[in-house]
Coordinates of C-alpha atoms in Angstrom, one line a residue:
M1 CA -8.1 -26.9 -34.1
A2 CA -4.7 -25.9 -32.8
S3 CA -1.7 -27.9 -34.1
L4 CA 0.4 -30.0 -31.8
R5 CA 3.3 -27.5 -32.1
D6 CA 1.1 -24.6 -31.1
I7 CA -0.2 -26.4 -28.0
K8 CA 3.3 -27.5 -27.0
T9 CA 4.5 -23.9 -27.4
R10 CA 1.7 -22.7 -25.1
I11 CA 2.5 -25.4 -22.5
N12 CA 6.2 -24.4 -22.5
S13 CA 5.3 -20.7 -22.2
T14 CA 2.8 -21.4 -19.3
Q15 CA 5.4 -23.5 -17.5
K16 CA 7.9 -20.6 -17.7
T17 CA 5.3 -18.2 -16.4
K18 CA 4.6 -20.7 -13.5
Q19 CA 8.2 -20.8 -12.6
I20 CA 8.3 -16.9 -12.4
T21 CA 5.1 -16.6 -10.4
K22 CA 6.2 -19.4 -8.0
A23 CA 9.5 -17.6 -7.4
M24 CA 7.8 -14.3 -6.8
H25 CA 5.4 -16.0 -4.3
M26 CA 8.4 -17.3 -2.4
V27 CA 10.2 -13.9 -2.4
S28 CA 7.0 -12.1 -1.3
A29 CA 6.5 -14.6 1.5
S30 CA 10.0 -13.9 2.8
K31 CA 9.6 -10.1 2.5
L32 CA 6.3 -10.3 4.3
S33 CA 7.9 -12.0 7.3
K34 CA 10.5 -9.2 7.5
A35 CA 7.9 -6.4 7.0
E36 CA 5.9 -7.8 9.9
E37 CA 9.0 -7.8 12.1
F38 CA 9.7 -4.1 11.2
A39 CA 6.1 -3.1 11.9
K40 CA 6.1 -4.8 15.3
A41 CA 9.5 -3.4 16.2
F42 CA 8.2 0.1 15.6
D43 CA 5.1 -0.3 17.8
P44 CA 6.8 0.3 21.2
Y45 CA 8.2 3.7 20.0
S46 CA 4.8 4.6 18.5
D47 CA 2.9 3.7 21.7
K48 CA 5.3 5.6 24.0
I49 CA 5.3 8.8 22.1
K50 CA 1.5 8.6 21.8
E51 CA 1.4 8.2 25.6
V52 CA 3.6 11.2 26.3
V53 CA 1.7 13.4 23.9
N54 CA -1.6 12.3 25.3
S55 CA -0.3 13.0 28.8
I56 CA 0.6 16.6 27.9
A57 CA -2.4 17.3 25.7
G58 CA -4.8 15.8 28.3
S59 CA -3.2 17.3 31.4
G60 CA -5.6 20.2 31.6
Q61 CA -2.8 22.7 31.1
D62 CA -3.0 25.5 28.7
A63 CA -0.6 23.8 26.2
E64 CA -1.4 25.0 22.7
H65 CA -0.2 24.1 19.2
P66 CA -1.4 24.7 15.6
M67 CA -1.6 20.9 15.1
L68 CA -4.2 20.6 17.9
Q69 CA -6.5 23.4 16.6
T70 CA -9.4 22.7 14.2
R71 CA -9.9 25.4 11.6
E72 CA -12.1 26.0 8.6
V73 CA -11.1 23.4 6.0
K74 CA -10.3 25.3 2.8
K75 CA -7.8 22.7 1.4
T76 CA -7.4 19.0 2.2
A77 CA -4.3 17.0 1.5
Y78 CA -4.5 13.3 0.9
F79 CA -1.5 11.3 1.8
V80 CA -1.8 8.2 -0.4
I81 CA 0.5 5.1 0.0
T82 CA 0.7 2.7 -2.9
A83 CA 3.4 0.4 -4.4
D84 CA 6.0 1.1 -7.1
R85 CA 5.0 -2.1 -8.9
G86 CA 1.8 -4.0 -9.8
L87 CA 1.2 -7.7 -9.7
A88 CA -0.2 -7.4 -6.2
G89 CA -3.9 -8.1 -6.8
A90 CA -6.2 -5.3 -5.7
F91 CA -3.6 -3.6 -3.5
N92 CA -3.1 -0.6 -5.7
S93 CA -6.5 -0.4 -7.5
G94 CA -8.5 -0.7 -4.3
I95 CA -6.9 2.3 -2.6
L96 CA -6.8 4.5 -5.7
R97 CA -10.4 3.8 -6.4
E98 CA -11.3 4.8 -2.9
V99 CA -9.2 8.0 -2.9
Y100 CA -10.6 9.0 -6.3
R101 CA -14.2 8.4 -5.2
T102 CA -13.6 10.5 -2.0
I103 CA -12.2 13.4 -4.1
Q104 CA -15.1 13.3 -6.5
E105 CA -17.7 13.4 -3.7
K106 CA -16.1 16.0 -1.5
H107 CA -14.6 18.6 -3.8
Q108 CA -15.8 20.8 -6.5
S109 CA -12.5 22.5 -7.4
K110 CA -8.9 21.5 -7.6
D111 CA -8.1 24.4 -5.3
E112 CA -9.8 22.4 -2.5
Y113 CA -7.4 19.4 -2.4
A114 CA -4.0 18.0 -3.3
V115 CA -2.3 14.7 -3.0
I116 CA 1.0 13.6 -1.4
A117 CA 1.9 10.4 -3.3
V118 CA 4.1 7.6 -1.9
G119 CA 4.7 5.0 -4.6
R120 CA 4.9 5.1 -8.4
M121 CA 1.5 3.5 -9.1
G122 CA -0.3 6.3 -7.1
R123 CA 1.8 9.1 -8.5
D124 CA 1.2 8.0 -12.1
F125 CA -2.6 7.5 -11.5
F126 CA -3.0 11.0 -10.2
R127 CA -0.9 12.6 -12.9
K128 CA -2.9 10.9 -15.6
R129 CA -6.1 12.4 -14.2
D130 CA -4.6 15.8 -13.7
I131 CA -5.0 15.7 -9.9
P132 CA -2.6 18.1 -8.2
V133 CA 0.4 16.3 -6.5
L134 CA 2.0 18.4 -3.9
Q135 CA 4.9 16.0 -3.1
E136 CA 5.9 12.5 -4.1
I137 CA 8.4 9.8 -3.3
T138 CA 9.1 6.6 -5.2
G139 CA 11.7 3.8 -5.0
L140 CA 11.4 3.1 -1.3
S141 CA 12.9 -0.2 -0.2
D142 CA 10.8 -3.2 0.9
Q143 CA 11.8 -2.5 4.5
P144 CA 12.1 1.3 4.6
N145 CA 13.8 3.2 7.4
F146 CA 12.4 6.4 8.9
A147 CA 15.3 8.3 7.3
D148 CA 14.0 7.3 3.9
I149 CA 10.8 9.4 4.3
K150 CA 11.9 11.9 7.1
D151 CA 12.0 14.8 4.7
L152 CA 8.6 14.0 3.2
T153 CA 6.9 13.6 6.5
S154 CA 8.4 16.7 8.1
E155 CA 7.5 18.8 5.0
T156 CA 4.0 17.4 5.1
V157 CA 3.5 18.3 8.7
Q158 CA 5.0 21.8 8.1
L159 CA 2.4 22.4 5.4
F160 CA -0.3 22.1 8.0
I161 CA 1.6 24.2 10.5
D162 CA 2.1 26.9 7.9
E163 CA -1.7 26.7 7.0
E164 CA -1.0 25.8 3.4
I165 CA -3.4 22.8 4.1
D166 CA -6.1 22.7 6.7
E167 CA -6.6 18.9 6.9
L168 CA -4.4 15.9 6.3
V169 CA -6.0 12.5 5.5
I170 CA -4.0 9.4 5.0
F171 CA -5.0 6.4 2.8
Y172 CA -3.3 3.1 3.0
N173 CA -3.8 -0.7 3.1
H174 CA -4.1 -1.9 6.7
F175 CA -2.5 -5.3 7.2
I176 CA -4.9 -7.8 8.9
S177 CA -3.4 -11.1 7.9
A178 CA -1.5 -12.7 5.0
I179 CA -4.8 -13.1 3.1
S180 CA -6.6 -10.0 4.3
Q181 CA -5.9 -6.3 3.9
K182 CA -8.3 -3.4 4.3
V183 CA -8.2 0.0 2.6
T184 CA -8.1 2.4 5.5
S185 CA -8.4 6.2 5.7
K186 CA -7.6 8.3 8.8
K187 CA -7.5 12.0 9.5
L188 CA -4.0 12.7 10.8
L189 CA -4.2 16.5 11.2
P190 CA -5.4 18.3 13.1
L191 CA -4.9 15.9 16.1
T192 CA -8.4 16.2 17.5
D193 CA -8.6 12.8 19.3
L194 CA -5.8 13.2 21.8
Q195 CA -8.0 14.5 24.6
E196 CA -10.3 11.5 24.2
E197 CA -7.5 9.0 24.3
A198 CA -5.7 10.7 27.2
G199 CA -7.9 9.0 29.8
G200 CA -6.1 5.8 29.3
T201 CA -2.7 7.2 30.3
K202 CA -1.5 6.0 33.7
S203 CA 2.1 7.2 33.8
T204 CA 3.1 10.5 35.4
Y205 CA 5.8 12.7 33.9
E206 CA 7.8 15.7 34.9
Y207 CA 8.8 18.1 32.1
E208 CA 11.8 20.2 31.6
P209 CA 11.9 23.0 30.6
N210 CA 8.1 23.0 30.3
Q211 CA 5.2 21.2 28.8
Q212 CA 4.6 23.7 26.0
E213 CA 8.2 23.5 24.6
I214 CA 8.2 19.7 24.8
L215 CA 4.8 19.7 23.0
D216 CA 6.2 21.9 20.3
V217 CA 8.9 19.2 19.6
L218 CA 6.9 16.1 20.2
L219 CA 3.7 16.9 18.2
P220 CA 5.5 17.0 14.8
Q221 CA 7.4 13.8 15.7
Y222 CA 4.2 12.2 16.7
A223 CA 2.5 13.0 13.4
E224 CA 5.5 11.8 11.5
S225 CA 5.5 8.6 13.5
L226 CA 1.8 8.0 12.5
I227 CA 2.8 8.4 8.8
F228 CA 5.8 6.1 9.1
G229 CA 3.7 3.5 11.0
A230 CA 1.1 3.5 8.2
L231 CA 3.9 3.1 5.7
L232 CA 5.2 0.0 7.5
D233 CA 1.7 -1.4 7.7
S234 CA 1.2 -0.7 4.0
K235 CA 4.5 -2.5 3.1
A236 CA 3.3 -5.6 5.0
S237 CA 0.0 -5.4 3.1
E238 CA 1.8 -5.1 -0.2
H239 CA 3.9 -8.1 0.3
A240 CA 1.0 -10.2 1.5
S241 CA -1.2 -9.1 -1.4
R242 CA 1.6 -9.9 -3.9
M243 CA 2.2 -13.2 -2.3
T244 CA -1.5 -14.1 -2.5
A245 CA -1.7 -12.9 -6.1
M246 CA 1.3 -14.9 -7.2
K247 CA 0.0 -18.0 -5.4
S248 CA -3.2 -17.6 -7.3
A249 CA -1.4 -17.1 -10.6
T250 CA 0.7 -20.2 -10.0
D251 CA -2.4 -22.3 -9.3
N252 CA -4.1 -20.9 -12.5
A253 CA -0.9 -21.8 -14.4
D254 CA -1.1 -25.4 -13.1
E255 CA -4.8 -25.7 -14.2
L256 CA -3.9 -24.2 -17.6
I257 CA -1.0 -26.6 -18.1
D258 CA -3.3 -29.6 -17.2
D259 CA -5.9 -28.4 -19.7
L260 CA -3.3 -27.8 -22.4
S261 CA -1.7 -31.2 -21.7
L262 CA -5.1 -32.9 -22.1
Q263 CA -5.6 -31.0 -25.4
Y264 CA -2.1 -32.0 -26.5
N265 CA -2.7 -35.7 -25.7
R266 CA -6.1 -35.7 -27.5
A267 CA -4.6 -34.0 -30.6
R268 CA -1.7 -36.4 -30.6
Q269 CA -4.0 -39.4 -30.3
A270 CA -6.1 -38.0 -33.1
A271 CA -3.1 -37.5 -35.3
I272 CA -1.8 -41.0 -34.6
T273 CA -5.3 -42.5 -35.3
Q274 CA -5.4 -40.5 -38.6
E275 CA -2.0 -41.8 -39.6
I276 CA -3.0 -45.4 -38.9
T277 CA -6.2 -45.0 -40.8
E278 CA -4.3 -43.6 -43.8
I279 CA -1.8 -46.5 -43.7
V280 CA -4.5 -49.1 -43.4
G281 CA -6.4 -47.4 -46.2
G282 CA -3.3 -47.3 -48.4
A283 CA -2.5 -51.0 -47.8
A284 CA -6.0 -52.0 -48.7
A285 CA -5.9 -50.0 -51.9
L286 CA -2.7 -51.8 -52.9
E287 CA -4.4 -55.2 -52.4

């Protein structure tokens, strides 16, 4: 049976852990609120550029661009968004497991795929498994700006335009609510769904100098906006997942403290009873 000192030490240690997890829960709740605001603020821009691109691509004109053309897939790039830190429940493990399963099922050779890693957890995961990492970025802020990943997104899109990759698939955690996030995968390039979505466009535009030149500028920006939007979505999911994980850890610490306190009181009562018994026994022996 553990001594009173050992139990007391465990109680004190658990109480300190509880203070840390409670503080992290409160910080994550605050960051989640800001992340949701950032994601919502980006939506109008994302919707408008999508509308304009759909208008051009679905206009029936002979506008062409490499990003709209489907070709034989010889190499697939996976754009994977994870966090720089853990302590976020299944946020990182869920998405990394899904990416790894997809790679194992679809590819026979390392020449057929590569990874673009956002976040230290993903980068380290792929490096340990000797999975080729084309590009990486770590240390992003909790509320990233587009300038933070502009180079990465533009270089990623250029890889497709230059035919170094033939397909770009993004994996990230989609934010549903504070207690629900879903591992999501989408094919970003080539942009094959624009014609299908163009039917919902109602606005009419006039283009100067012409549709083709505007398309050449807008399509890379549109693809980059999809990546940035997924990053903002992922950040909200990260904060929500960490908030939930820390709340659960705090609740578990409370339960452990209650159990340890009960053990401590029982052990203390047993020790007192033992001392009384020894005193009474000693007094009886003297008589």
